[in-house]
Tab-separated table of C-alpha atoms in Angstrom:
chain	number	residue	atom	x	y	z
A	1	UNK	CA	-0.226	-0.373	-0.068
A	2	UNK	CA	1.800	2.942	-1.671
A	3	UNK	CA	-0.160	5.650	-0.419
A	4	UNK	CA	0.885	9.040	-1.255
A	5	UNK	CA	4.353	9.459	-2.809
A	6	UNK	CA	6.143	12.252	-3.249
A	7	UNK	CA	9.660	13.088	-5.736
A	8	UNK	CA	12.090	13.866	-5.218
A	9	UNK	CA	12.453	13.761	-1.424
A	10	UNK	CA	15.373	16.979	-1.865
A	11	UNK	CA	16.174	19.045	-4.578
A	12	UNK	CA	18.569	21.859	-4.753
A	13	UNK	CA	18.499	24.465	-8.044
A	14	UNK	CA	18.972	27.576	-9.207
A	15	UNK	CA	17.166	30.936	-9.590
A	16	UNK	CA	15.639	30.898	-12.604
A	17	UNK	CA	15.548	27.457	-13.263
A	18	UNK	CA	12.192	25.243	-13.622
A	19	UNK	CA	11.587	22.643	-11.364
A	20	UNK	CA	8.649	19.922	-11.467
A	21	UNK	CA	7.857	18.401	-7.988
A	22	UNK	CA	5.832	15.205	-8.444
A	23	UNK	CA	2.943	13.550	-5.989
A	24	UNK	CA	1.174	9.963	-6.933
A	25	UNK	CA	-1.377	8.745	-4.832
A	26	UNK	CA	-2.528	5.325	-5.017
A	27	UNK	CA	-5.957	5.726	-3.517
A	28	UNK	CA	-7.779	7.184	-6.251
A	29	UNK	CA	-8.643	10.234	-4.210
A	30	UNK	CA	-10.611	12.723	-6.195
A	31	UNK	CA	-8.913	15.841	-4.015
A	32	UNK	CA	-5.212	16.608	-4.197
A	33	UNK	CA	-3.465	19.512	-2.592
A	34	UNK	CA	-0.241	21.182	-2.642
A	35	UNK	CA	1.365	23.083	0.471
A	36	UNK	CA	4.122	24.910	1.388
A	37	UNK	CA	5.421	24.606	5.110
A	38	UNK	CA	7.736	27.945	6.277
A	39	UNK	CA	8.489	28.774	9.610
A	40	UNK	CA	6.535	31.068	11.220
A	41	UNK	CA	3.355	30.538	8.563
A	42	UNK	CA	2.809	26.723	9.128
A	43	UNK	CA	1.300	24.728	6.306
A	44	UNK	CA	-0.229	27.398	3.593
A	45	UNK	CA	-2.012	25.754	0.569
A	46	UNK	CA	-0.516	26.912	-2.948
A	47	UNK	CA	-2.774	24.602	-5.267
A	48	UNK	CA	-5.669	22.596	-4.764
A	49	UNK	CA	-7.449	20.096	-7.490
A	50	UNK	CA	-11.149	18.225	-6.932
A	51	UNK	CA	-10.699	15.670	-10.085
A	52	UNK	CA	-8.585	15.144	-13.134
A	53	UNK	CA	-8.488	19.085	-15.201
A	54	UNK	CA	-9.925	21.066	-12.328
A	55	UNK	CA	-7.778	23.027	-10.317
A	56	UNK	CA	-7.537	25.980	-7.900
A	57	UNK	CA	-5.874	28.756	-6.872
A	58	UNK	CA	-5.047	28.510	-2.909
A	59	UNK	CA	-3.608	31.120	-0.626
A	60	UNK	CA	-0.162	31.667	-2.341
A	61	UNK	CA	-0.541	30.690	-6.043
A	62	UNK	CA	1.982	32.715	-7.640
A	63	UNK	CA	4.816	31.523	-8.943
A	64	UNK	CA	3.763	27.803	-9.438
A	65	UNK	CA	1.407	26.154	-11.909
A	66	UNK	CA	-0.339	22.369	-11.551
A	67	UNK	CA	-1.714	20.539	-13.877
A	68	UNK	CA	-3.982	17.413	-13.414
A	69	UNK	CA	-4.551	14.964	-16.171
A	70	UNK	CA	-4.794	12.032	-14.633
A	71	UNK	CA	-6.351	11.167	-11.053
A	72	UNK	CA	-3.089	10.059	-9.423
A	73	UNK	CA	-0.809	12.378	-10.194
A	74	UNK	CA	-0.618	16.099	-9.198
A	75	UNK	CA	2.615	17.770	-10.130
A	76	UNK	CA	3.403	21.287	-9.076
A	77	UNK	CA	5.729	23.320	-11.211
A	78	UNK	CA	7.912	25.992	-10.389
A	79	UNK	CA	8.715	27.929	-14.176
A	80	UNK	CA	11.012	30.215	-12.827
A	81	UNK	CA	12.377	29.507	-9.470
A	82	UNK	CA	12.971	32.273	-7.109
A	83	UNK	CA	14.987	31.989	-3.606
A	84	UNK	CA	11.823	32.887	-2.035
A	85	UNK	CA	10.035	29.804	-2.947
A	86	UNK	CA	12.844	28.051	-1.269
A	87	UNK	CA	10.369	25.586	1.368
A	88	UNK	CA	9.515	22.411	2.324
A	89	UNK	CA	6.546	21.137	-0.024
A	90	UNK	CA	3.758	18.526	1.130
A	91	UNK	CA	1.266	17.373	-1.117
A	92	UNK	CA	-1.858	16.010	0.268
A	93	UNK	CA	-5.015	13.996	-0.777
A	94	UNK	CA	-8.260	13.112	0.058
A	95	UNK	CA	-11.471	11.186	-1.069
A	96	UNK	CA	-14.457	13.595	-1.199
A	97	UNK	CA	-15.400	17.201	-0.599
A	98	UNK	CA	-17.415	16.065	2.418
A	99	UNK	CA	-15.118	16.500	5.346
A	100	UNK	CA	-12.700	13.508	5.362
A	101	UNK	CA	-9.265	14.443	6.664
A	102	UNK	CA	-6.421	14.921	4.264
A	103	UNK	CA	-3.526	12.675	4.146
A	104	UNK	CA	-0.019	13.918	3.662
A	105	UNK	CA	3.071	12.869	1.240
A	106	UNK	CA	6.793	13.161	3.501
A	107	UNK	CA	7.617	16.528	1.437
A	108	UNK	CA	9.812	17.690	-0.831
A	109	UNK	CA	12.818	20.073	0.774
A	110	UNK	CA	13.524	22.574	-2.325
A	111	UNK	CA	16.586	24.790	-2.140
A	112	UNK	CA	16.914	27.513	-4.282
A	113	UNK	CA	20.190	29.349	-4.876
B	1	UNK	CA	-9.187	35.480	5.718
B	2	UNK	CA	-9.665	32.703	8.419
B	3	UNK	CA	-7.190	31.927	10.925
B	4	UNK	CA	-6.917	29.188	13.918
B	5	UNK	CA	-4.912	30.168	16.679
B	6	UNK	CA	-2.257	28.216	18.592
B	7	UNK	CA	0.220	29.085	21.212
B	8	UNK	CA	2.329	28.976	22.941
B	9	UNK	CA	4.734	28.089	19.500
B	10	UNK	CA	6.463	25.879	21.645
B	11	UNK	CA	5.868	23.964	24.838
B	12	UNK	CA	8.193	22.002	27.010
B	13	UNK	CA	6.932	19.394	29.375
B	14	UNK	CA	8.767	16.418	31.613
B	15	UNK	CA	7.904	12.761	30.547
B	16	UNK	CA	5.199	11.085	32.308
B	17	UNK	CA	3.559	14.487	32.794
B	18	UNK	CA	-0.038	15.398	30.717
B	19	UNK	CA	-0.313	18.695	28.256
B	20	UNK	CA	-3.117	20.069	27.073
B	21	UNK	CA	-3.109	22.214	23.548
B	22	UNK	CA	-5.743	24.866	22.459
B	23	UNK	CA	-7.255	25.857	19.230
B	24	UNK	CA	-9.496	28.659	18.887
B	25	UNK	CA	-10.484	30.488	15.916
B	26	UNK	CA	-13.011	33.655	15.218
B	27	UNK	CA	-15.223	31.464	12.403
B	28	UNK	CA	-17.045	28.186	13.159
B	29	UNK	CA	-15.957	24.815	11.653
B	30	UNK	CA	-18.107	21.978	11.044
B	31	UNK	CA	-14.740	19.521	11.385
B	32	UNK	CA	-11.522	19.638	13.368
B	33	UNK	CA	-8.917	17.473	13.197
B	34	UNK	CA	-5.442	17.322	14.556
B	35	UNK	CA	-1.990	16.361	13.351
B	36	UNK	CA	1.499	14.922	14.366
B	37	UNK	CA	4.229	16.000	12.370
B	38	UNK	CA	7.595	14.156	12.757
B	39	UNK	CA	11.057	15.679	11.899
B	40	UNK	CA	11.700	15.121	8.203
B	41	UNK	CA	7.887	14.079	7.534
B	42	UNK	CA	4.857	14.999	7.304
B	43	UNK	CA	1.805	15.425	8.664
B	44	UNK	CA	-0.390	12.528	10.264
B	45	UNK	CA	-3.568	11.913	11.154
B	46	UNK	CA	-3.831	11.991	14.696
B	47	UNK	CA	-7.594	12.475	15.406
B	48	UNK	CA	-10.653	13.725	13.383
B	49	UNK	CA	-13.956	15.476	14.855
B	50	UNK	CA	-16.965	16.011	13.653
B	51	UNK	CA	-19.635	16.909	15.740
B	52	UNK	CA	-19.778	19.940	18.264
B	53	UNK	CA	-19.376	18.643	21.579
B	54	UNK	CA	-17.546	15.378	20.414
B	55	UNK	CA	-14.891	14.230	22.713
B	56	UNK	CA	-12.565	11.553	20.892
B	57	UNK	CA	-9.740	8.860	22.407
B	58	UNK	CA	-6.751	7.288	20.359
B	59	UNK	CA	-4.416	5.572	23.178
B	60	UNK	CA	-3.368	8.304	25.244
B	61	UNK	CA	-4.700	11.253	23.412
B	62	UNK	CA	-8.029	12.950	23.423
B	63	UNK	CA	-9.578	15.544	21.675
B	64	UNK	CA	-12.571	17.558	21.822
B	65	UNK	CA	-14.707	19.671	19.460
B	66	UNK	CA	-15.922	22.728	21.698
B	67	UNK	CA	-19.837	23.787	21.928
B	68	UNK	CA	-19.345	26.701	20.325
B	69	UNK	CA	-17.720	25.054	17.011
B	70	UNK	CA	-14.732	27.477	17.356
B	71	UNK	CA	-12.359	25.689	19.104
B	72	UNK	CA	-10.760	22.320	19.881
B	73	UNK	CA	-8.234	21.243	22.152
B	74	UNK	CA	-5.737	17.746	22.596
B	75	UNK	CA	-4.588	16.467	25.733
B	76	UNK	CA	-1.729	14.031	25.323
B	77	UNK	CA	-1.628	11.738	28.690
B	78	UNK	CA	1.495	10.074	30.316
B	79	UNK	CA	3.897	11.892	27.791
B	80	UNK	CA	6.843	9.559	26.579
B	81	UNK	CA	10.109	11.004	24.227
B	82	UNK	CA	8.583	9.847	21.020
B	83	UNK	CA	5.685	12.405	21.701
B	84	UNK	CA	8.131	15.149	20.504
B	85	UNK	CA	7.201	16.933	17.108
B	86	UNK	CA	4.839	19.463	15.582
B	87	UNK	CA	1.134	19.638	16.586
B	88	UNK	CA	-1.324	21.217	14.087
B	89	UNK	CA	-4.821	21.857	14.579
B	90	UNK	CA	-6.913	22.054	11.312
B	91	UNK	CA	-10.432	23.327	10.662
B	92	UNK	CA	-12.558	22.245	7.808
B	93	UNK	CA	-16.054	24.099	6.534
B	94	UNK	CA	-18.261	21.765	4.687
B	95	UNK	CA	-18.733	22.654	1.045
B	96	UNK	CA	-15.104	24.034	1.179
B	97	UNK	CA	-13.968	21.665	-1.746
B	98	UNK	CA	-12.207	20.003	1.356
B	99	UNK	CA	-9.779	22.998	1.795
B	100	UNK	CA	-8.487	22.825	5.541
B	101	UNK	CA	-7.284	25.732	7.620
B	102	UNK	CA	-3.997	25.253	9.734
B	103	UNK	CA	-3.158	26.658	12.707
B	104	UNK	CA	0.761	27.393	12.769
B	105	UNK	CA	1.381	24.207	15.194
B	106	UNK	CA	3.104	23.894	18.600
B	107	UNK	CA	6.454	22.007	18.784
B	108	UNK	CA	6.375	19.755	21.721
B	109	UNK	CA	9.321	19.088	23.527
B	110	UNK	CA	9.694	16.197	26.217
B	111	UNK	CA	12.982	15.946	28.657
B	112	UNK	CA	13.290	12.308	29.842
């Protein structure tokens, strides 16, 4: 039972580069989410998706792009990375919109130099 | 926007002690969740609460959904070293596309 997996676990890149963080879940959950976690801010929602081909902005979407062509995958792309995007990124999923808890991956630690 | 308040930011307790954490909001939520995050890992669900007044236990953990629906607390009894971590509360409105509002978390340290 793989659950929800994120890759890579660690990534170092340079400002201006494009980088894609991957998220894959094996539960066939409808909803998927991307968060970033920074000291003093807790978890902040970047983007979410209610189903394949349906995505919407969260609290801090600027500088990020998402897609959801398949239910099980929800990649997050930083089109031109900036130092302020150095963070730990978490993907989460939940079966429905009816109050079910979200289940999180183990995160990707991204450093932008 | 909505905010969940968790304080203090850090707590230090002695092994064997009980500890209580509060989470308050200016808005009403229909679901309250408590998560724990260990270093280098993602948050893991501890307890989910779905009804005002509900009291739910999970081993040494007990959580309650406040009657006003604007608060929740988590109690850990007889703490042990592996209780160390960050504890987050999260609130959810029904019909909110399952979006959660998180508190900033409380870092718990347990002295042996």
